[in-house]
């Protein structure tokens, strides 16, 4: 590849890395990241994998990579760089896929949409598997196209590896793989290579079978209990909300969501004449529809972050929209949205913990929080000295001393009764007499 062809890809990668890197060192770990950190802190890889099966709702590949980096000497916070690298590679891979369908400028725009998209930036600066999941999904598409065009042993091996990696990164990859299979079976261009490519896909699936018992164990742990009953609006809004939260929950936001779906469908129609375009169409739409149908059928598995894998294909479809001026305008709008929004920003749990210690916290003094206590419990356990185990409780009488933590990180010393919306977090081995311990069905949010 010539320097002239490489330069746009390098630019896209640099933008993606630049918007993700600051959060690596400025953001505190939130509750799901604390769960990841505890896995990576395990002394041996088998113990880390066993903890994945016990506490997570995703397969182990990302944790294996993160564990290896951490135990090779990378500090826990800097393991987030794995997601930064995945985010930069994702933007490049999206641009490479778009090059098959649109011109150079539109391909760069597709890469920038992913580089600057809200969900991609948020998950591209944390120790979680979502950015890698999106990357592997695009690599799967590129490998599938290469294997169909030239079913050589090398291309088939790459497809097998991409399939196995996707299935071992996130369970929603099943929807992506199913869309790929649907394209393989239905597209005329794949007719001559179906048997060999299908064998490569089956080999990739077979590589994941040793994890199947643990996957079934994770399913029965019901870690998606927090997802409510089916609603159509979040499904329709997904193509937009992967990129921005602007006007979220408003009538204007709903209109923008519907408009985004229309733009994606128009882009899909514009590229449907080529095999690559038809694959992009299926990968952008079918996983979303399948996940929505599963949710409507009673499987509470639908969450915006779980649908992140369709984002790159949505970006390619938008870049292919017949009106060429639209995609650059949207990329500029994302820059503005990213600059004024709270994408990826979490409460300063590390600041809270330091303030608690400075204000005299000790295990016998309960911590009061307002709102969802799960959002506070894990991070405070991680940042407080000696990492205490905090139990949830309600005040059943007047507490002589409580430290109330505000969302901004300020600590207020409270004496007397507390409001009903307040939950106490107390050291499990030093629960004060004024607190009534709560029976919690699930230890943490999925």
Short mmCIF file of C-alpha atoms in Angstrom, two decimals, residues 11-166:
data_model
loop_
_atom_site.label_atom_id
_atom_site.label_comp_id
_atom_site.label_asym_id
_atom_site.label_seq_id
_atom_site.Cartn_x
_atom_site.Cartn_y
_atom_site.Cartn_z
CA UNK A 11 -5.22 9.93 10.24
CA UNK A 12 -8.33 7.95 11.19
CA UNK A 13 -6.34 5.84 13.66
CA UNK A 14 -4.75 8.95 15.20
CA UNK A 15 -8.14 10.63 15.72
CA UNK A 16 -9.56 7.50 17.32
CA UNK A 17 -6.60 7.17 19.70
CA UNK A 18 -6.58 10.88 20.54
CA UNK A 19 -10.18 10.97 21.78
CA UNK A 20 -9.78 7.77 23.83
CA UNK A 21 -6.39 8.25 25.46
CA UNK A 22 -7.30 11.03 27.95
CA UNK A 23 -9.90 8.82 29.63
CA UNK A 24 -7.32 6.12 30.27
CA UNK A 25 -5.65 8.24 32.94
CA UNK A 26 -8.43 10.59 34.06
CA UNK A 27 -11.46 8.31 34.54
CA UNK A 28 -12.01 6.26 37.67
CA UNK A 29 -13.00 2.61 37.30
CA UNK A 30 -16.78 2.19 37.27
CA UNK A 31 -18.56 -0.89 38.62
CA UNK A 32 -18.12 -3.17 35.59
CA UNK A 33 -14.48 -2.15 35.24
CA UNK A 34 -13.90 -3.07 38.87
CA UNK A 35 -15.28 -6.52 38.07
CA UNK A 36 -12.79 -6.74 35.18
CA UNK A 37 -9.93 -5.51 37.35
CA UNK A 38 -10.61 -8.22 39.92
CA UNK A 39 -10.36 -10.82 37.17
CA UNK A 40 -7.08 -9.41 35.87
CA UNK A 41 -5.68 -9.29 39.40
CA UNK A 42 -6.05 -13.06 39.87
CA UNK A 43 -2.61 -14.65 40.35
CA UNK A 44 -3.00 -17.37 37.72
CA UNK A 45 -4.72 -17.56 34.35
CA UNK A 46 -6.94 -20.55 35.33
CA UNK A 47 -8.15 -18.58 38.35
CA UNK A 48 -8.88 -15.58 36.13
CA UNK A 49 -10.87 -17.71 33.67
CA UNK A 50 -12.77 -19.35 36.53
CA UNK A 51 -13.71 -15.89 37.83
CA UNK A 52 -14.94 -14.91 34.35
CA UNK A 53 -17.30 -17.89 34.42
CA UNK A 54 -18.43 -17.00 37.94
CA UNK A 55 -18.91 -13.23 37.69
CA UNK A 56 -19.23 -12.22 34.03
CA UNK A 57 -21.76 -12.50 31.21
CA UNK A 58 -19.20 -12.59 28.39
CA UNK A 59 -16.64 -15.16 27.15
CA UNK A 60 -13.01 -15.04 28.30
CA UNK A 61 -10.86 -13.91 25.33
CA UNK A 62 -10.58 -10.24 26.28
CA UNK A 63 -9.78 -11.17 29.87
CA UNK A 64 -7.05 -13.56 28.77
CA UNK A 65 -5.42 -10.76 26.78
CA UNK A 66 -5.85 -8.24 29.61
CA UNK A 67 -4.55 -10.70 32.21
CA UNK A 68 -1.45 -11.40 30.09
CA UNK A 69 -0.73 -7.68 29.68
CA UNK A 70 -1.19 -6.95 33.36
CA UNK A 71 1.00 -9.81 34.50
CA UNK A 72 3.62 -8.83 31.93
CA UNK A 73 4.03 -5.62 33.93
CA UNK A 74 1.37 -3.23 32.63
CA UNK A 75 -0.38 -1.40 35.51
CA UNK A 76 -4.09 -2.06 35.84
CA UNK A 77 -5.13 1.37 34.61
CA UNK A 78 -2.91 1.08 31.53
CA UNK A 79 -4.58 -2.19 30.52
CA UNK A 80 -7.21 0.18 29.15
CA UNK A 81 -4.73 0.79 26.33
CA UNK A 82 -5.84 -2.56 24.91
CA UNK A 83 -9.23 -0.97 24.21
CA UNK A 84 -7.58 2.17 22.82
CA UNK A 85 -5.59 0.08 20.35
CA UNK A 86 -8.74 -1.88 19.46
CA UNK A 87 -10.57 1.41 18.88
CA UNK A 88 -7.87 2.75 16.55
CA UNK A 89 -7.77 -0.56 14.66
CA UNK A 90 -11.59 -0.57 14.49
CA UNK A 91 -11.64 2.84 12.81
CA UNK A 92 -9.04 1.70 10.27
CA UNK A 93 -10.82 -1.60 9.59
CA UNK A 94 -14.11 0.26 9.05
CA UNK A 95 -12.43 2.58 6.53
CA UNK A 96 -10.89 -0.41 4.73
CA UNK A 97 -14.30 -2.09 4.48
CA UNK A 98 -15.88 1.14 3.25
CA UNK A 99 -13.21 1.47 0.53
CA UNK A 100 -14.77 -1.52 -1.18
CA UNK A 101 -18.01 0.40 -1.66
CA UNK A 102 -17.34 4.14 -1.70
CA UNK A 103 -14.61 6.61 -2.57
CA UNK A 104 -11.60 7.48 -0.43
CA UNK A 105 -13.18 10.49 1.25
CA UNK A 106 -16.37 8.66 2.14
CA UNK A 107 -14.34 5.72 3.45
CA UNK A 108 -12.40 8.07 5.73
CA UNK A 109 -15.71 9.53 6.89
CA UNK A 110 -16.95 6.05 7.81
CA UNK A 111 -13.79 5.49 9.84
CA UNK A 112 -14.23 8.86 11.56
CA UNK A 113 -17.84 8.08 12.45
CA UNK A 114 -16.61 5.07 14.40
CA UNK A 115 -13.60 6.94 15.77
CA UNK A 116 -15.86 9.64 17.23
CA UNK A 117 -19.04 7.68 18.00
CA UNK A 118 -20.27 7.89 21.58
CA UNK A 119 -20.40 4.19 22.42
CA UNK A 120 -17.10 3.52 20.70
CA UNK A 121 -15.31 6.28 22.58
CA UNK A 122 -16.85 5.30 25.91
CA UNK A 123 -15.89 1.64 25.59
CA UNK A 124 -12.60 2.44 23.90
CA UNK A 125 -11.15 3.76 27.15
CA UNK A 126 -12.13 1.06 29.62
CA UNK A 127 -11.08 -2.43 30.65
CA UNK A 128 -14.03 -4.17 29.06
CA UNK A 129 -14.51 -6.32 25.94
CA UNK A 130 -16.86 -4.16 23.84
CA UNK A 131 -14.34 -2.34 21.64
CA UNK A 132 -12.58 -5.59 20.85
CA UNK A 133 -15.96 -7.15 20.03
CA UNK A 134 -16.68 -4.43 17.46
CA UNK A 135 -13.21 -4.80 15.95
CA UNK A 136 -13.43 -8.58 15.64
CA UNK A 137 -16.83 -8.23 13.96
CA UNK A 138 -15.34 -6.05 11.19
CA UNK A 139 -12.36 -8.39 10.84
CA UNK A 140 -14.84 -11.24 10.49
CA UNK A 141 -16.56 -9.41 7.62
CA UNK A 142 -13.25 -8.71 5.86
CA UNK A 143 -12.13 -12.31 6.35
CA UNK A 144 -15.44 -13.63 5.03
CA UNK A 145 -15.20 -11.49 1.91
CA UNK A 146 -11.59 -12.56 1.32
CA UNK A 147 -12.39 -16.24 1.82
CA UNK A 148 -15.29 -16.12 -0.64
CA UNK A 149 -13.25 -14.22 -3.24
CA UNK A 150 -10.23 -16.52 -2.87
CA UNK A 151 -10.84 -19.61 -0.72
CA UNK A 152 -7.16 -20.31 -0.15
CA UNK A 153 -5.96 -22.11 2.93
CA UNK A 154 -4.60 -18.86 4.36
CA UNK A 155 -7.87 -16.94 3.89
CA UNK A 156 -9.91 -19.81 5.30
CA UNK A 157 -7.65 -19.97 8.35
CA UNK A 158 -8.11 -16.23 8.92
CA UNK A 159 -11.86 -16.70 8.73
CA UNK A 160 -11.74 -19.58 11.21
CA UNK A 161 -9.66 -17.47 13.60
CA UNK A 162 -11.98 -14.45 13.28
CA UNK A 163 -15.04 -16.61 13.93
CA UNK A 164 -13.52 -18.21 17.02
CA UNK A 165 -12.24 -14.86 18.32
CA UNK A 166 -15.64 -13.22 17.92
#
